[in-house]
XYZ file of C-alpha atoms in Angstrom:
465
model
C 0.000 0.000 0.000
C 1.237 3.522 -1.160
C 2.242 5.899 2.034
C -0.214 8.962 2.155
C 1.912 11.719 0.830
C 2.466 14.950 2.588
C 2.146 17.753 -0.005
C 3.329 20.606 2.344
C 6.492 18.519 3.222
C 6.965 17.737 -0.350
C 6.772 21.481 -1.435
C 9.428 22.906 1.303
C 11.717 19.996 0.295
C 11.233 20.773 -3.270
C 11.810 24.072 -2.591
C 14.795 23.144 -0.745
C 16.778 20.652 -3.041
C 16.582 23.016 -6.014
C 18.652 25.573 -4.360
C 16.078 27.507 -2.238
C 13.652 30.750 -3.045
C 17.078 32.851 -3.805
C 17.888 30.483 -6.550
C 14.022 30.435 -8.124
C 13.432 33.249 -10.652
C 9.667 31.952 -11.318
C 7.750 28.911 -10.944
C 4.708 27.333 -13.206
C 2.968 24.637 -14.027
C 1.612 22.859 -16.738
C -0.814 19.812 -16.190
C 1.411 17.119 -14.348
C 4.984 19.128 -14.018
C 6.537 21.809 -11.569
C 8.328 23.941 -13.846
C 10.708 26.627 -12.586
C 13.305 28.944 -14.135
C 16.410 28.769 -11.887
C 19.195 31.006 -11.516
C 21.896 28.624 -11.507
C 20.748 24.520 -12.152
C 24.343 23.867 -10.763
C 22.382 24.263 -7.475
C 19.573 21.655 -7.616
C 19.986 18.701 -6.032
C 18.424 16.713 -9.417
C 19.604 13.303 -7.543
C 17.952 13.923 -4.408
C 14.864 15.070 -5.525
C 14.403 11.947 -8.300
C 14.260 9.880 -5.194
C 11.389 11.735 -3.639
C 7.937 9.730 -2.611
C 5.450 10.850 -5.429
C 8.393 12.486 -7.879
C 7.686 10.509 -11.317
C 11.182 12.304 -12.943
C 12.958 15.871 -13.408
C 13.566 16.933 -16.591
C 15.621 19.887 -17.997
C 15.005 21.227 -20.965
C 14.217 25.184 -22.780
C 15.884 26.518 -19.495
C 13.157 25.186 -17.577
C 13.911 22.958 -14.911
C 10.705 20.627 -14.129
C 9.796 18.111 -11.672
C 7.194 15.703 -12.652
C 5.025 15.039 -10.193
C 1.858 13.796 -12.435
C -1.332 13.671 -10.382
C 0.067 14.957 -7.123
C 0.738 18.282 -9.069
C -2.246 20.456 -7.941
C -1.941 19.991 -4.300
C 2.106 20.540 -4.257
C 2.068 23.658 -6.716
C -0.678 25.470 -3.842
C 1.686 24.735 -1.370
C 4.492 26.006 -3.297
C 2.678 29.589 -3.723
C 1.233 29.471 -0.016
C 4.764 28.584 1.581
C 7.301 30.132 -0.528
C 4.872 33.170 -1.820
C 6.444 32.107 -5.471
C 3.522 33.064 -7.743
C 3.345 31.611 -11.587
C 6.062 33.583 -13.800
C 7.354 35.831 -10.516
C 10.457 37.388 -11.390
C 12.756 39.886 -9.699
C 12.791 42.602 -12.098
C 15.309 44.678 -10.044
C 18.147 41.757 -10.614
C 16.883 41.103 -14.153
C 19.969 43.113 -15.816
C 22.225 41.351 -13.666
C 21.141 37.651 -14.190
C 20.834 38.092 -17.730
C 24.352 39.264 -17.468
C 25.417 36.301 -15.459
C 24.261 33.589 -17.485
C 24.877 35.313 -21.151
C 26.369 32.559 -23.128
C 27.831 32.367 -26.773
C 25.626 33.038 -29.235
C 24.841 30.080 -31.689
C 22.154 28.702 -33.972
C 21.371 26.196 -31.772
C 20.972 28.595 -28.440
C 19.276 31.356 -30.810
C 16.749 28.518 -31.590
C 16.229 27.078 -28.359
C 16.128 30.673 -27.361
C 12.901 31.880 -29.518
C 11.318 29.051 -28.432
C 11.622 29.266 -24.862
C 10.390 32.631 -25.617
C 7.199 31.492 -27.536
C 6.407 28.612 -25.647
C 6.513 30.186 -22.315
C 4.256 33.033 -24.155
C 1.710 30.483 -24.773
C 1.734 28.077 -21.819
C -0.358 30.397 -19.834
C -3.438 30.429 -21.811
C -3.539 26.874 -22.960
C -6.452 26.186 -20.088
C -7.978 28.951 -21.377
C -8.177 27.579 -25.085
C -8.581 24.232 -24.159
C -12.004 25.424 -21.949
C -12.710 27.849 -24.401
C -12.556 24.710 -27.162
C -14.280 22.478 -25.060
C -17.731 24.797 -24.072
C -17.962 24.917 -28.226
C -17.867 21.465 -28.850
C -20.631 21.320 -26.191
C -23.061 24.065 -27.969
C -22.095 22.441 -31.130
C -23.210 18.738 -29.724
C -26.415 20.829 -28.230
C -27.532 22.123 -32.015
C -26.959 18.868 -33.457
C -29.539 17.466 -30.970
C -31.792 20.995 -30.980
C -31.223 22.717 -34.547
C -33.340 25.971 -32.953
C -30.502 26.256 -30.189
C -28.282 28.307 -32.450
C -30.952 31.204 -32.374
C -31.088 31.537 -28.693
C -29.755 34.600 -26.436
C -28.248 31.564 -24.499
C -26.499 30.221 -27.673
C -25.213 33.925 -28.390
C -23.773 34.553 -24.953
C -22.099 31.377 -24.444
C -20.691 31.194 -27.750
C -19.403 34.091 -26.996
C -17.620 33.162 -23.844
C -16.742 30.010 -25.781
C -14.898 32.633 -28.471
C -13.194 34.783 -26.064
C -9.718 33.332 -25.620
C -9.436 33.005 -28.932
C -11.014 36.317 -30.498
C -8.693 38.204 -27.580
C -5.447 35.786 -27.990
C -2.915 38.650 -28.287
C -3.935 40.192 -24.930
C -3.256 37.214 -23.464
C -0.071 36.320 -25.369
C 1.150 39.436 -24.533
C 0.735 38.662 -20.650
C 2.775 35.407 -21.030
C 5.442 37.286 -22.986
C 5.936 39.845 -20.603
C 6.132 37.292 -17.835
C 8.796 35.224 -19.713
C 11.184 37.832 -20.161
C 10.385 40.112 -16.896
C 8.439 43.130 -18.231
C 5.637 44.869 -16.611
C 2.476 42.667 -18.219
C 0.407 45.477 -18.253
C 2.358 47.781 -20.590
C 2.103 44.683 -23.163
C -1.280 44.250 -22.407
C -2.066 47.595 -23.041
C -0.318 47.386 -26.550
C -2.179 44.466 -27.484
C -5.634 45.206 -26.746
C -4.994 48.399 -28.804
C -5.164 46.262 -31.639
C -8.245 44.942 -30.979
C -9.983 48.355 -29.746
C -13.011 49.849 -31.776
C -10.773 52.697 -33.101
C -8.574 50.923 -34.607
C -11.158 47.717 -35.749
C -13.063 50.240 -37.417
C -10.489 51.568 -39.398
C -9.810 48.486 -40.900
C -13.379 47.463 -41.787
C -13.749 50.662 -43.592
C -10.124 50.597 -45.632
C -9.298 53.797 -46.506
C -5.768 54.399 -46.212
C -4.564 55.095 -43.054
C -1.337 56.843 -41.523
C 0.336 57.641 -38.680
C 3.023 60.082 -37.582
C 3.180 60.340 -41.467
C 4.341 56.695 -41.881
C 1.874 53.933 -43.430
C -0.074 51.408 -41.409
C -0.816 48.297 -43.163
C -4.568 47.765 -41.886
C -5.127 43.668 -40.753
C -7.219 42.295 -38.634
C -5.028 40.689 -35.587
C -8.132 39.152 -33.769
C -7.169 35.089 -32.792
C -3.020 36.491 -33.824
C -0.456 34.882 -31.832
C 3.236 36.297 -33.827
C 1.870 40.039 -33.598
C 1.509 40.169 -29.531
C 5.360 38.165 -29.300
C 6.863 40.718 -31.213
C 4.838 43.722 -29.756
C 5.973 42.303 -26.199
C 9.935 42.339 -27.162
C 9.558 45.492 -28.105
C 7.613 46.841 -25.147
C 10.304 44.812 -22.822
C 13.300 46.590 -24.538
C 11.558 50.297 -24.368
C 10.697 49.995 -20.573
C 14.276 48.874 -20.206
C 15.117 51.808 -21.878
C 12.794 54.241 -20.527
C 13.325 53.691 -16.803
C 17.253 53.876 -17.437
C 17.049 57.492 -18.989
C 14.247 58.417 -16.651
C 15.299 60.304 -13.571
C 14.024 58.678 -10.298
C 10.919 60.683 -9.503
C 9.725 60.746 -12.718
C 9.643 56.990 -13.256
C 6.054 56.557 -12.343
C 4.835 58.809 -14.954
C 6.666 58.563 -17.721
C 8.374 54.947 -18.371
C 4.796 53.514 -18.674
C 3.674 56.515 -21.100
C 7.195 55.918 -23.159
C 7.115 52.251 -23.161
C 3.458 51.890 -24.626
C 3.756 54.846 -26.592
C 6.766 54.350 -28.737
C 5.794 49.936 -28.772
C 2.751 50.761 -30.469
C 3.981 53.139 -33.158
C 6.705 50.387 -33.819
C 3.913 48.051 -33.493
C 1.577 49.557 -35.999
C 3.334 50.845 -38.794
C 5.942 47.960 -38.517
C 6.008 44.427 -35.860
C 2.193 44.246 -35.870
C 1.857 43.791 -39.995
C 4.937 41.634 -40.175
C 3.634 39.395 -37.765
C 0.350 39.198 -39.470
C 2.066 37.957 -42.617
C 4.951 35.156 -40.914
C 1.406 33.893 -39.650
C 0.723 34.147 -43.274
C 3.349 32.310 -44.613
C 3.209 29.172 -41.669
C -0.460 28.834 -42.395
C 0.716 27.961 -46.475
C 2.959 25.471 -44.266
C 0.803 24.147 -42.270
C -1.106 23.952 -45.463
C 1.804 21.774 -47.722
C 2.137 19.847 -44.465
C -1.573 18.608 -44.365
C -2.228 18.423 -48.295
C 1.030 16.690 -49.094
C 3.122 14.548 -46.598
C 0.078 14.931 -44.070
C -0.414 11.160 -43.091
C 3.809 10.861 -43.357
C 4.436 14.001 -40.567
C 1.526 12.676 -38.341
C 3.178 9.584 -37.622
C 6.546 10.713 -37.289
C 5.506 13.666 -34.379
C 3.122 11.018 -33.056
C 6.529 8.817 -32.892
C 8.496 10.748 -31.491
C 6.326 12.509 -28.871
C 7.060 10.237 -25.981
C 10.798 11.721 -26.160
C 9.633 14.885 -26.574
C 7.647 14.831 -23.675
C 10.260 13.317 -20.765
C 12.759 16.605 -22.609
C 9.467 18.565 -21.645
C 10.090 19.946 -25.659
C 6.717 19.193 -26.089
C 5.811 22.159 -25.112
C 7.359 24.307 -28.259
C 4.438 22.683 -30.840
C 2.065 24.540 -28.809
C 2.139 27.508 -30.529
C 1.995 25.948 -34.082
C -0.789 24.973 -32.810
C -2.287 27.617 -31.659
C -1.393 29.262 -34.979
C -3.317 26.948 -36.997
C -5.921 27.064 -35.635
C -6.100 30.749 -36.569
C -5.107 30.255 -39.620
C -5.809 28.073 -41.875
C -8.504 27.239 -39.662
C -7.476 23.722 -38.509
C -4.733 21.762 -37.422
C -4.448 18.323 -39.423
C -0.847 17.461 -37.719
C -0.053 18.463 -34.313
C -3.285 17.826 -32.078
C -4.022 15.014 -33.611
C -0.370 13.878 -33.222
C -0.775 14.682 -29.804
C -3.625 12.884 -29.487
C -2.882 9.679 -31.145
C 0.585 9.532 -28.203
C -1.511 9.424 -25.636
C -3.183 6.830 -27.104
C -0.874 4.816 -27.983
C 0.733 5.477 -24.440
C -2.341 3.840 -22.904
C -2.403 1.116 -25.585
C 1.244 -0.283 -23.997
C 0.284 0.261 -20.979
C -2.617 -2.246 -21.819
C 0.061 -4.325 -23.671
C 1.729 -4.604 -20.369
C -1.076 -5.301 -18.198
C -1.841 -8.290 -20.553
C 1.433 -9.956 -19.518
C 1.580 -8.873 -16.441
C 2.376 -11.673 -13.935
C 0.580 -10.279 -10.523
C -2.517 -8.810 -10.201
C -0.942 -5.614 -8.585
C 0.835 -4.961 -11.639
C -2.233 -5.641 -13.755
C -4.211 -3.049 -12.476
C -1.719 -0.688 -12.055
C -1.303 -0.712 -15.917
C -4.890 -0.693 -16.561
C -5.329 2.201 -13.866
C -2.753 4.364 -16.050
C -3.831 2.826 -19.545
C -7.361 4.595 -18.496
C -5.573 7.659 -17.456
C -3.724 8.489 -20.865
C -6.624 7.983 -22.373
C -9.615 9.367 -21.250
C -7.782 11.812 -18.557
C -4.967 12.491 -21.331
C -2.610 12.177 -19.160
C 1.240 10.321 -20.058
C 3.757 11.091 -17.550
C 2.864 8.113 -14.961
C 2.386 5.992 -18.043
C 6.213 7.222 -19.193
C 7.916 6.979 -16.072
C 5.828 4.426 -14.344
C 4.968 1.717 -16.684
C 6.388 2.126 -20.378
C 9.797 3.724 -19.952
C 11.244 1.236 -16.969
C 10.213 -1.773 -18.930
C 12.573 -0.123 -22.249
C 10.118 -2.698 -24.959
C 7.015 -0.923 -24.454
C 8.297 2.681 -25.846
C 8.533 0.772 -28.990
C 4.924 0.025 -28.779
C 4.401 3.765 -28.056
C 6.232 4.277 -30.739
C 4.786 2.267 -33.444
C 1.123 2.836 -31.747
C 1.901 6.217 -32.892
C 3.007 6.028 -35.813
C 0.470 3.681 -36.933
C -2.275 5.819 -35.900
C -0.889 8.907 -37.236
C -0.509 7.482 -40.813
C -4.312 6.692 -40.522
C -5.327 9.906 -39.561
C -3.392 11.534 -42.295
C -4.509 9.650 -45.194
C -8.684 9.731 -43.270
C -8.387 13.150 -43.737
C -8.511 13.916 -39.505
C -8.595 17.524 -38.639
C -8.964 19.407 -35.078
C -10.642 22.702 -35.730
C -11.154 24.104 -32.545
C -8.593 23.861 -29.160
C -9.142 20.835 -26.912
C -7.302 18.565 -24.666
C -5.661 15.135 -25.706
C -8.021 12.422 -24.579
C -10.142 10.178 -26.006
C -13.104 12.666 -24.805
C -12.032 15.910 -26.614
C -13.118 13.634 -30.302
C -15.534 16.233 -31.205
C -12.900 18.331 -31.796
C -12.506 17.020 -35.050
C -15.934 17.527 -36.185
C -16.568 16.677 -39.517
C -13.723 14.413 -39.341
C -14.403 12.287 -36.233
C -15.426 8.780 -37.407
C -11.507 9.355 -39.322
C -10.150 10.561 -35.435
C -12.002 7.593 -34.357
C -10.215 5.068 -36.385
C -7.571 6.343 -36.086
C -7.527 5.898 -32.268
C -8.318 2.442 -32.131
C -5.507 1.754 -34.073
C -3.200 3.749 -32.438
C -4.262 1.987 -29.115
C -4.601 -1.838 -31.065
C -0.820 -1.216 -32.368
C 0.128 -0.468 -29.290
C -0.854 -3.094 -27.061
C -0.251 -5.751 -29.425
C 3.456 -4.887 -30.069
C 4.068 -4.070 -26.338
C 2.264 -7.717 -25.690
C 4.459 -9.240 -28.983
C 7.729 -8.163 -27.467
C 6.942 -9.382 -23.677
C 8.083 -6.313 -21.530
C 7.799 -8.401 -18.230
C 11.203 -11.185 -19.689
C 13.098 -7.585 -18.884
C 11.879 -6.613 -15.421
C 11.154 -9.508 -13.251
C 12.131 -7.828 -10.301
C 9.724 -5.122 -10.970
């Protein structure tokens, strides 16, 4: 029988073993991992806290250091912020300049890379809930006017649609936020220069298209409602002019004129110049995205599907968001990365059944089936990873080709997420149109699986386990 944990002991030892609150810049969380940002790694006792009761793994990876803690997340991230007063993306802007200083390394392709997508991902991470409910409440009205055509006139259909649309319609507002957490800006000066591309005076500029200027210089009129690129570069920019702005402002004038400065000169950058040229890089990935699903659709399916497990334990995972995201905006839906997404934790599951079928005590049976049932109708992987499929080495094959298989299926079906959702078994109406294709797709994924998991008999390797 499994000790009773102790969350509150758990978080102050946490805390602890990864060098203490002077060596935490900010801590998150996604669904099932601690993440933080640490000053120095050096200083984390990674060893230690591996061997912790309830600790599924620690992973480093995009200069996040995470601790997987899978369902005892919730309870141990509360305690976190009610012990240690460490709030979700809490930095110290007043050492900012000297940490960035401190860990400034040689510039490369590889770090510039891993860089800008630190920088997006972290953007994004804090509104995924938000799309994800936001996704969900429309496949609900959507499975309410298949069953009640008359629904879709309703006040209550309007309002809750609309509530439904909101994360998405107001995306760069909340892009910004994440942004300006990331790299230790004020979020409200960001904020402020996002919504002012969605604000009546500027909307109705662009539905009437006359030619517009300002300051004398040309603004390219777009719509950025649903944009993710526009808000990311708005936010660098807003980060660099308050850095700016509160070095050449004296003291006691700080408070009025570094936030007047910083949103002031963003936006004119941000309207003539970053706002348009992020409207058309979203542009040119949505042609991408595009090739991707017309051409060697069923081909990249199964290789992400593949390769997710890996990416997940690196906690890389994480950096597809985004593409994502921007899909979904435009062209509309996302034919490779969702349903990749969905089709691992499927196949995840499917080993985990592969193992349970082999398994040689009923403990281990039902352990298996226990997190077989979590990946996937709870969508969630890391105790299937690190509990079940990983130790035993021969059932990330089955993950693998579970994957793969599945993801070749949904390509050449056609399958197609069109609005945000989470990856379980659950979220299928998702796909709309496309779900019987989703469906198959799933079964095989799972089938595949569990039959090469139960093929290449996992429990030969681990009979001590």
């Amino acid at each position: 029988m499994a000790e009773k944990l102790n969350y509150q002991q758990m978080a102050s030892d946490i805390v602890k073993l990864v060098g203490g609150t002077e060596n935490i810049q900010s801590v998150s969380h996604c669904m099932t991992r601690l993440r933080f940002i640490l000053k120095s790694e050096d200083k984390a006792d990674t060893a230690a806290i591996k061997k912790m009761p309830g600790v599924l793994g620690v992973v480093s990876a995009g200069g996040q250091y995470m601790v997987v803690l899978g369902k005892n997340l919730p309870p141990i991230f509360e305690a976190v912020q009610k012990q240690f007063n460490l709030t979700e993306g809490q930095n110290t802007d007043e050492n900012l300049d000297k940490d960035l200083v401190a860990e400034k390394k040689p510039l490369t392709v590889k770090s510039a890379a891993l860089a800008v997508l630190g920088y997006v991902s972290a953007s994004v991470t804090p509104m995924i809930t938000g799309l994800v409910a936001g996704g969900m409440l429309k496949v609900l009205l959507l499975i309410i006017t298949l069953i009640d055509a008359g629904f879709a006139d309703t006040s209550t259909y309007t309002l809750l649609s609309g509530v439904a649309d909101a994360c998405f319609y107001f995306m760069p507002i909340f892009v910004a936020y994440g942004a300006a957490k990331k790299l230790g800006g004020t979020p409200i000066y960001a904020m402020i220069c996002a919504a002012s591309l969605l604000h009546g005076n500027y909307t109705s500029l662009v539905a009437a298209g006359e030619p517009v200027t300002l300051l004398g210089l040309p603004v390219r009129l777009m719509s950025y409602s649903s944009s993710l690129l526009p808000a990311l570069l708005i936010t660098l920019c807003a980060f660099y002019m308050e850095k700016f702005f509160n070095k050449i402002v004296p003291g006691i004038f700080k408070s009025l004129l570094v936030g007047l400065g910083t949103i002031t000169v963003t936006m004119i950058f941000g309207f003539v110049v970053l706002a348009p040229l992020g409207g058309y890089l979203g542009n040119y990935l949505a042609v991408v995205f595009g090739f991707l699903g017309g051409t060697v659709g069923p081909i990249a399916v199964g290789v992400l599907a593949a390769c997710l497990p890996w990416l997940v334990m690196t906690g890389m995972h994480m950096a597809l968001v985004p593409f994502m995201t921007q899909a979904l905006t435009n062209p509309g839906y996302d034919a490779v990365f969702r349903p990749a997404f969905i089709l691992h934790n499927m196949a995840e599951g499917g080993a985990c059944i592969g193992v349970a079928l082999r398994a040689k005590t009923a403990e281990l049976r039902s352990e298996a089936l226990g997190i077989a049932f979590g990946c996937i109708v709870a969508g969630v992987t890391e105790p299937a990873i690190y509990g079940i499929n990983l130790p035993r080495k021969s059932p990330m094959i089955g993950v693998m080709a579970g994957g793969a298989a599945g993801g070749v299926v949904a390509g050449l079906l056609g399958a197609r997420v069109f609005v945000m959702g989470y990856s379980t078994i659950l979220a299928l109406p998702i796909f709309q149109e496309t779900i019987v294709a989703a469906a198959i797709a799933v079964v095989v994924a799972i089938v595949v699986a569990a039959l090469v998991t139960f093929i290449l008999n996992p429990e030969k390797e681990t009979a001590n386990q």
